[in-house]
Short mmCIF file of C-alpha atoms in Angstrom, two decimals:
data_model
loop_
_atom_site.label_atom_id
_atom_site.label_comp_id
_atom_site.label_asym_id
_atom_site.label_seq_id
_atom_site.Cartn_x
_atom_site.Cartn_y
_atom_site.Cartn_z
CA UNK A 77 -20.96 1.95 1.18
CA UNK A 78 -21.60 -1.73 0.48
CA UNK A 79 -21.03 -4.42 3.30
CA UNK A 80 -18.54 -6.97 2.81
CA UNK A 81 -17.42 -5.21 -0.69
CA UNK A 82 -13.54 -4.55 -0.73
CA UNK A 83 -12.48 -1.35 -2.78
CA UNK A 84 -9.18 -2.03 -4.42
CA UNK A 85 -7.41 1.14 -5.47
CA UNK A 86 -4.35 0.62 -7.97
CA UNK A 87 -2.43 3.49 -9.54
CA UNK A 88 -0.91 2.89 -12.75
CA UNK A 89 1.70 5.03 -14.49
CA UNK A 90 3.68 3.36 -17.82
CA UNK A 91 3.08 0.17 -15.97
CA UNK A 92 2.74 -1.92 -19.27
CA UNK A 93 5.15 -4.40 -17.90
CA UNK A 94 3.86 -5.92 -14.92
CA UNK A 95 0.08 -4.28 -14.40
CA UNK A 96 -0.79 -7.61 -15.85
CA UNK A 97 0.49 -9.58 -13.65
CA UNK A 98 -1.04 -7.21 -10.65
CA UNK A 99 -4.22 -7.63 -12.33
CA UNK A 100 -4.09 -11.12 -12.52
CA UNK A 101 -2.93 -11.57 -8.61
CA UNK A 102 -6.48 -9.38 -7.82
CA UNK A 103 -8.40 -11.69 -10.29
CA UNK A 104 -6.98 -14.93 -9.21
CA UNK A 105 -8.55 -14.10 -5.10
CA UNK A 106 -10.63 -16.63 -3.43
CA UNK A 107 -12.81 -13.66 -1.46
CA UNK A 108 -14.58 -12.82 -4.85
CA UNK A 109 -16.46 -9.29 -3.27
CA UNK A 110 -14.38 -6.91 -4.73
CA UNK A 111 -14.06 -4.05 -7.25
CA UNK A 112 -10.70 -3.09 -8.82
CA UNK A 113 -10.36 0.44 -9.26
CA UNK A 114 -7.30 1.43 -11.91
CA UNK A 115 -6.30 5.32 -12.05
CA UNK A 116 -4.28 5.77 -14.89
CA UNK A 117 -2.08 8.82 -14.22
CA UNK A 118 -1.33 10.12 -17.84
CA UNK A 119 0.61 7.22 -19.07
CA UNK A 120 2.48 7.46 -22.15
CA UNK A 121 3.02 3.38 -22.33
CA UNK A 122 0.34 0.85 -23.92
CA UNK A 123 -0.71 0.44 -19.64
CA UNK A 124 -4.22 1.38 -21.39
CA UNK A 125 -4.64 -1.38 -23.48
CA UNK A 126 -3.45 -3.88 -21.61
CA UNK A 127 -5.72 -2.97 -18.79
CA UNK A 128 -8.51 -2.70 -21.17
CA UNK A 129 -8.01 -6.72 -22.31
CA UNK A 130 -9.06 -7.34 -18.49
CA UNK A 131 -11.85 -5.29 -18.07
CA UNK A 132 -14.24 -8.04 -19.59
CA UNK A 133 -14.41 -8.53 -15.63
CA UNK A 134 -17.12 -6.06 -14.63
CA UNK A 135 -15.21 -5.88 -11.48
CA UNK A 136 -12.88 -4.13 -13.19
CA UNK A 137 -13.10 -0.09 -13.66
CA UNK A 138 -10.83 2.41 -15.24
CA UNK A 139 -10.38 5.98 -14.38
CA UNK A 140 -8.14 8.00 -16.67
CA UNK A 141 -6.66 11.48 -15.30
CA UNK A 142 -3.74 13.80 -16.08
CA UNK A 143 -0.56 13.01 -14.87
CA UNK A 144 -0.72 14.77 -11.00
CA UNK A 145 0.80 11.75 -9.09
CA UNK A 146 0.14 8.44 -7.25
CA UNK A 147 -0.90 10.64 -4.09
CA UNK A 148 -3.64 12.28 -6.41
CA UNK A 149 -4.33 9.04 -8.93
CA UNK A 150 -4.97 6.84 -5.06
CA UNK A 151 -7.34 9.83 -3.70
CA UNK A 152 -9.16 9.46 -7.24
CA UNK A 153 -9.87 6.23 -6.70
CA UNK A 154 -10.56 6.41 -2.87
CA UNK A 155 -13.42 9.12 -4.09
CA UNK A 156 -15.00 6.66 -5.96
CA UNK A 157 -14.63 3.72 -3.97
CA UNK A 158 -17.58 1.86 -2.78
CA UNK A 159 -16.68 -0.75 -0.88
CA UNK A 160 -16.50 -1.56 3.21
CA UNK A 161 -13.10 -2.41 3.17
CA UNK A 162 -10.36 -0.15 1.35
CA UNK A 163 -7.03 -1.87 0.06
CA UNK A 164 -4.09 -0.82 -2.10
CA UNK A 165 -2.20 -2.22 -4.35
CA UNK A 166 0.70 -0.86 -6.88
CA UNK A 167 0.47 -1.99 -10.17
CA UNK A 168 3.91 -4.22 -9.90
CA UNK A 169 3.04 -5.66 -6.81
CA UNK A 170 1.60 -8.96 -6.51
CA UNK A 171 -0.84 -10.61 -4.02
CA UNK A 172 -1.19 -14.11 -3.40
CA UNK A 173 -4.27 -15.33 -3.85
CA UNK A 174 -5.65 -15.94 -0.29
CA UNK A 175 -4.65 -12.02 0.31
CA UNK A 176 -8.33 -10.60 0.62
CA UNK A 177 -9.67 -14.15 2.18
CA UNK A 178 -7.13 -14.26 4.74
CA UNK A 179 -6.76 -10.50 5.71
CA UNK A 180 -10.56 -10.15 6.32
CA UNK A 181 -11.15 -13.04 8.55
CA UNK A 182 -8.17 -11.81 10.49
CA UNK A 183 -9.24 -8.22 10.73
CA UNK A 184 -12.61 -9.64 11.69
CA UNK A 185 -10.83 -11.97 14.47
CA UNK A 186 -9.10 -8.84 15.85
CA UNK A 187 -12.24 -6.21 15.50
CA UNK A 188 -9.94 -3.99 13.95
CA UNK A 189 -10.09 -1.01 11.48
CA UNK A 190 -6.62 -1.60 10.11
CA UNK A 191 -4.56 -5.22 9.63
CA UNK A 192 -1.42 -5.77 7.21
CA UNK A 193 1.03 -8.38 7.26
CA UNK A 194 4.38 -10.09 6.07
CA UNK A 195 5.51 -9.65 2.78
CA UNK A 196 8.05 -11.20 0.21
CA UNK A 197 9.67 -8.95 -2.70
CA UNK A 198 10.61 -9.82 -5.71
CA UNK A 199 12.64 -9.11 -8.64
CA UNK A 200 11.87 -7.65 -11.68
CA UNK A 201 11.45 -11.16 -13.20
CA UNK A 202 8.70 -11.88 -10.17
CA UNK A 203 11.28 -14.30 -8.59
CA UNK A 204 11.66 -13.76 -4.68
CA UNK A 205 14.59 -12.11 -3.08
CA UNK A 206 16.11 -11.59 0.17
CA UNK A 207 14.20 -12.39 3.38
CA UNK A 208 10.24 -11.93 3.50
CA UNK A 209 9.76 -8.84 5.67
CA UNK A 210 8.10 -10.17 8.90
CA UNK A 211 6.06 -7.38 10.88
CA UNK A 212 5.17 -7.18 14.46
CA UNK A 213 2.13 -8.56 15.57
CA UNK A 214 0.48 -5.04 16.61
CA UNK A 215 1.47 -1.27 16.35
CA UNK A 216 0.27 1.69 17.92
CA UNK A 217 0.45 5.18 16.97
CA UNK A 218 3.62 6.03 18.63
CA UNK A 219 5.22 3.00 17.35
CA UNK A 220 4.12 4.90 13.60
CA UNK A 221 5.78 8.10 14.97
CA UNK A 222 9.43 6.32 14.81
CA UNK A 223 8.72 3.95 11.41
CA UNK A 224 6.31 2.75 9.04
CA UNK A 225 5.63 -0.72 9.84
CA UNK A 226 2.92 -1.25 7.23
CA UNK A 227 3.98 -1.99 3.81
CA UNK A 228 1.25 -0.61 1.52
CA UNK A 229 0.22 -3.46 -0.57
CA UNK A 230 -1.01 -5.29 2.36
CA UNK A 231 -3.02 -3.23 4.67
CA UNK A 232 -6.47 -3.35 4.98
CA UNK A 233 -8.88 -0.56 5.87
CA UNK A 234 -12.64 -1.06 7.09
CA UNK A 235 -13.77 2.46 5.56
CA UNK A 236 -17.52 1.84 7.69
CA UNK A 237 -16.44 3.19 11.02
CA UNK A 238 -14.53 6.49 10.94
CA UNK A 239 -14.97 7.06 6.95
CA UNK A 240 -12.76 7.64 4.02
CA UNK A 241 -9.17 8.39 4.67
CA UNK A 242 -7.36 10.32 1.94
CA UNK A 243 -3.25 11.00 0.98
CA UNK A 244 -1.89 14.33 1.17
CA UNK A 245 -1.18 15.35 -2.28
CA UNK A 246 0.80 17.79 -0.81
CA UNK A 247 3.57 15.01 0.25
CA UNK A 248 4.55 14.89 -3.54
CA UNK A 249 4.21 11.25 -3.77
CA UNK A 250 7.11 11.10 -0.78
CA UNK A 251 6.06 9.34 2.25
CA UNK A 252 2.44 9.92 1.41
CA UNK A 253 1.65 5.98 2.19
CA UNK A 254 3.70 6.40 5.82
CA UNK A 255 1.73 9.61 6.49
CA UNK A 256 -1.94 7.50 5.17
CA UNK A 257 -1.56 4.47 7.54
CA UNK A 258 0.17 6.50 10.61
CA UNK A 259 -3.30 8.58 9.73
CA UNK A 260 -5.51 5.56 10.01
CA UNK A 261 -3.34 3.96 12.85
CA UNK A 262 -4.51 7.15 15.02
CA UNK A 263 -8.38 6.58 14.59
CA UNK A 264 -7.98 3.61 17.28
CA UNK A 265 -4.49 3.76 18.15
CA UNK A 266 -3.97 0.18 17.28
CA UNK A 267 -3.61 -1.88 14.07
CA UNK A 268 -2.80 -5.57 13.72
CA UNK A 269 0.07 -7.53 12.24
CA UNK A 270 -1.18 -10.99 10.41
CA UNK A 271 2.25 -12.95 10.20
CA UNK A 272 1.29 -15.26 7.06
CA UNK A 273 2.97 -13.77 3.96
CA UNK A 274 0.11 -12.71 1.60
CA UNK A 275 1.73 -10.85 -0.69
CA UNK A 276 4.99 -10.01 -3.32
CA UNK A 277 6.40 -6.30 -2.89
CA UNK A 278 8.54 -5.57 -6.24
CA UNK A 279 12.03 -4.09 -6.32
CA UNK A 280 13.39 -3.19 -9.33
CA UNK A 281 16.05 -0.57 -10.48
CA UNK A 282 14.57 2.97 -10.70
CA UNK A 283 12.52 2.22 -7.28
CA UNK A 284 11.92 4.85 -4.63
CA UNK A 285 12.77 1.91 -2.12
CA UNK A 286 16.13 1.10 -3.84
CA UNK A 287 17.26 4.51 -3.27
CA UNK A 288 17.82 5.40 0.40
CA UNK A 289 20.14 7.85 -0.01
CA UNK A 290 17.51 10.18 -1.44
CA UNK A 291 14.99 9.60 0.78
CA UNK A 292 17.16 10.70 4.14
CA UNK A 293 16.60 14.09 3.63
CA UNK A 294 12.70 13.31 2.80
CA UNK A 295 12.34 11.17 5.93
CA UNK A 296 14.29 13.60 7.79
CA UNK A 297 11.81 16.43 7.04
CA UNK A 298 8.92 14.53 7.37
CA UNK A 299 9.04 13.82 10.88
CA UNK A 300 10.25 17.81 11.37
CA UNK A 301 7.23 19.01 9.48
CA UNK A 302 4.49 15.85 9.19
CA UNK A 303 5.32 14.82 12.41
CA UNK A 304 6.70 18.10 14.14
CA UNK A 305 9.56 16.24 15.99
CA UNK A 306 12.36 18.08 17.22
CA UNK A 307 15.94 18.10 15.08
CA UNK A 308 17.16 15.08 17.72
CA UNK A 309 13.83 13.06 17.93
CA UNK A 310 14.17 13.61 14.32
CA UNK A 311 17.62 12.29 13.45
CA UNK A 312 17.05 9.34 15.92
CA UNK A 313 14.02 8.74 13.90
CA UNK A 314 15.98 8.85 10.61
CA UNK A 315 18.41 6.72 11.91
CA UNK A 316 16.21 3.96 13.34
CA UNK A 317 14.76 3.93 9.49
CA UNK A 318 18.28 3.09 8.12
CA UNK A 319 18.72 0.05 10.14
CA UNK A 320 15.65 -0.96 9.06
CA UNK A 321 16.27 -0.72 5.85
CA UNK A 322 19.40 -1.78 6.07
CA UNK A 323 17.86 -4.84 7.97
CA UNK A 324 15.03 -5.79 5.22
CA UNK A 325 17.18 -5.01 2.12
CA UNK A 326 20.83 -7.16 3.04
#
């Protein structure tokens, strides 16, 4: 594990259309210790070749695989990862370019394991939308046991302490990011809210996020199963996520 090194792990799945602009956000970072880490899940696009055009950046690795999912294409990557510090990032979503720089020296303020922070979303043509989402300053594991209050794209691991934490493939790609951090949360109990907005989450049509209806039923059995709530703790639970949503996406 190298000190100070942050492991960036970005799936990629027919992502031709905005990977560049991902790749570009990770390039364009004032903390220059990193190492990008691309899975490629099976795509059918040209995702390839445009990553390939970036990779004159030595920082920059690709790892090809079958299509098996972001769950399995993010534990690829996590495998491989070398760094101190573990981040992810989708390959439509955007950081700004004092992400790394700023999340670091506020995880090292804290002594934390774990820090993420605000976050604005944007549109398919990268223009912002609605509110930023503005997150607490600190959670704890029972907070996680209600909601996932870490957006994936900006939370920051330090992998030195407790080791590498992987997704459960067996999630299906469904709430395998809520069941990661609420994993990571637990190792201390505590993770840390930086209110600056660091980074641009993407909505676009086709999203998992734009489609709440589908994801009740999901939500509703992960805290049954994942979480082993009872059917009341549970439905509270489910409905506390629809405000939320509700809140963030009007």
């Amino acid at each position: 594990m190298e000190k100070d090194l942050v492991s960036i792990v970005m799936p990629c799945y027919n992502g031709k259309r905005f990977i560049g602009e991902s790749i570009e956000s990770v390039i364009n970072q004032t903390y220059p210790k990193w190492e990008l880490l691309i899975v490629d899940d099976g795509s059918t696009d040209d995702s390839i070749n445009v990553i390939k055009h970036y990779q004159t950046d030595k920082r920059i690795k690709l790892i090809r695989q079958s299509n098996s999912g972001s769950a399995a294409a993010r534990n690829n990557g996590i495998r491989r990862s070398k760094g101190q510090y573990l981040a992810l990032l989708d390959s439509d979503d955007i950081w700004k370019p004092n992400f790394l720089e700023e999340q670091i020296r506020f995880m090292k303020e804290k002594s934390a394991i774990c820090v993420y922070s605000s976050y604005a979303m944007i549109n398919k043509n990268s223009k912002e939308i609605l509110k930023p989402v503005k997150v607490k300053d600190k959670i704890t594991s029972k907070d996680m046991e209600s909601l996932n209050y870490i957006g994936c794209l900006t939370g920051l691991y330090d992998q030195s302490k407790h080791g590498k934490i992987f997704f459960k493939e067996e999630l299906n790609s469904i709430l395998d990011d809520y069941a990661f951090w609420l994993d990571i949360v637990a190792l201390e109990n505590i993770a840390y809210g930086n209110s600056k907005v660091l980074a641009k989450y993407r909505i676009h049509e086709g999203s998992t996020t734009n489609n709440k209806k589908k994801l009740i039923k999901k939500h509703y059995v992960f805290y049954r199963t994942y979480l082993g709530q009872g059917r009341l703790h549970s439905l509270i639970n489910v409905v506390k996520w629809g405000i939320a949503g509700l809140a963030k996406f009007n």
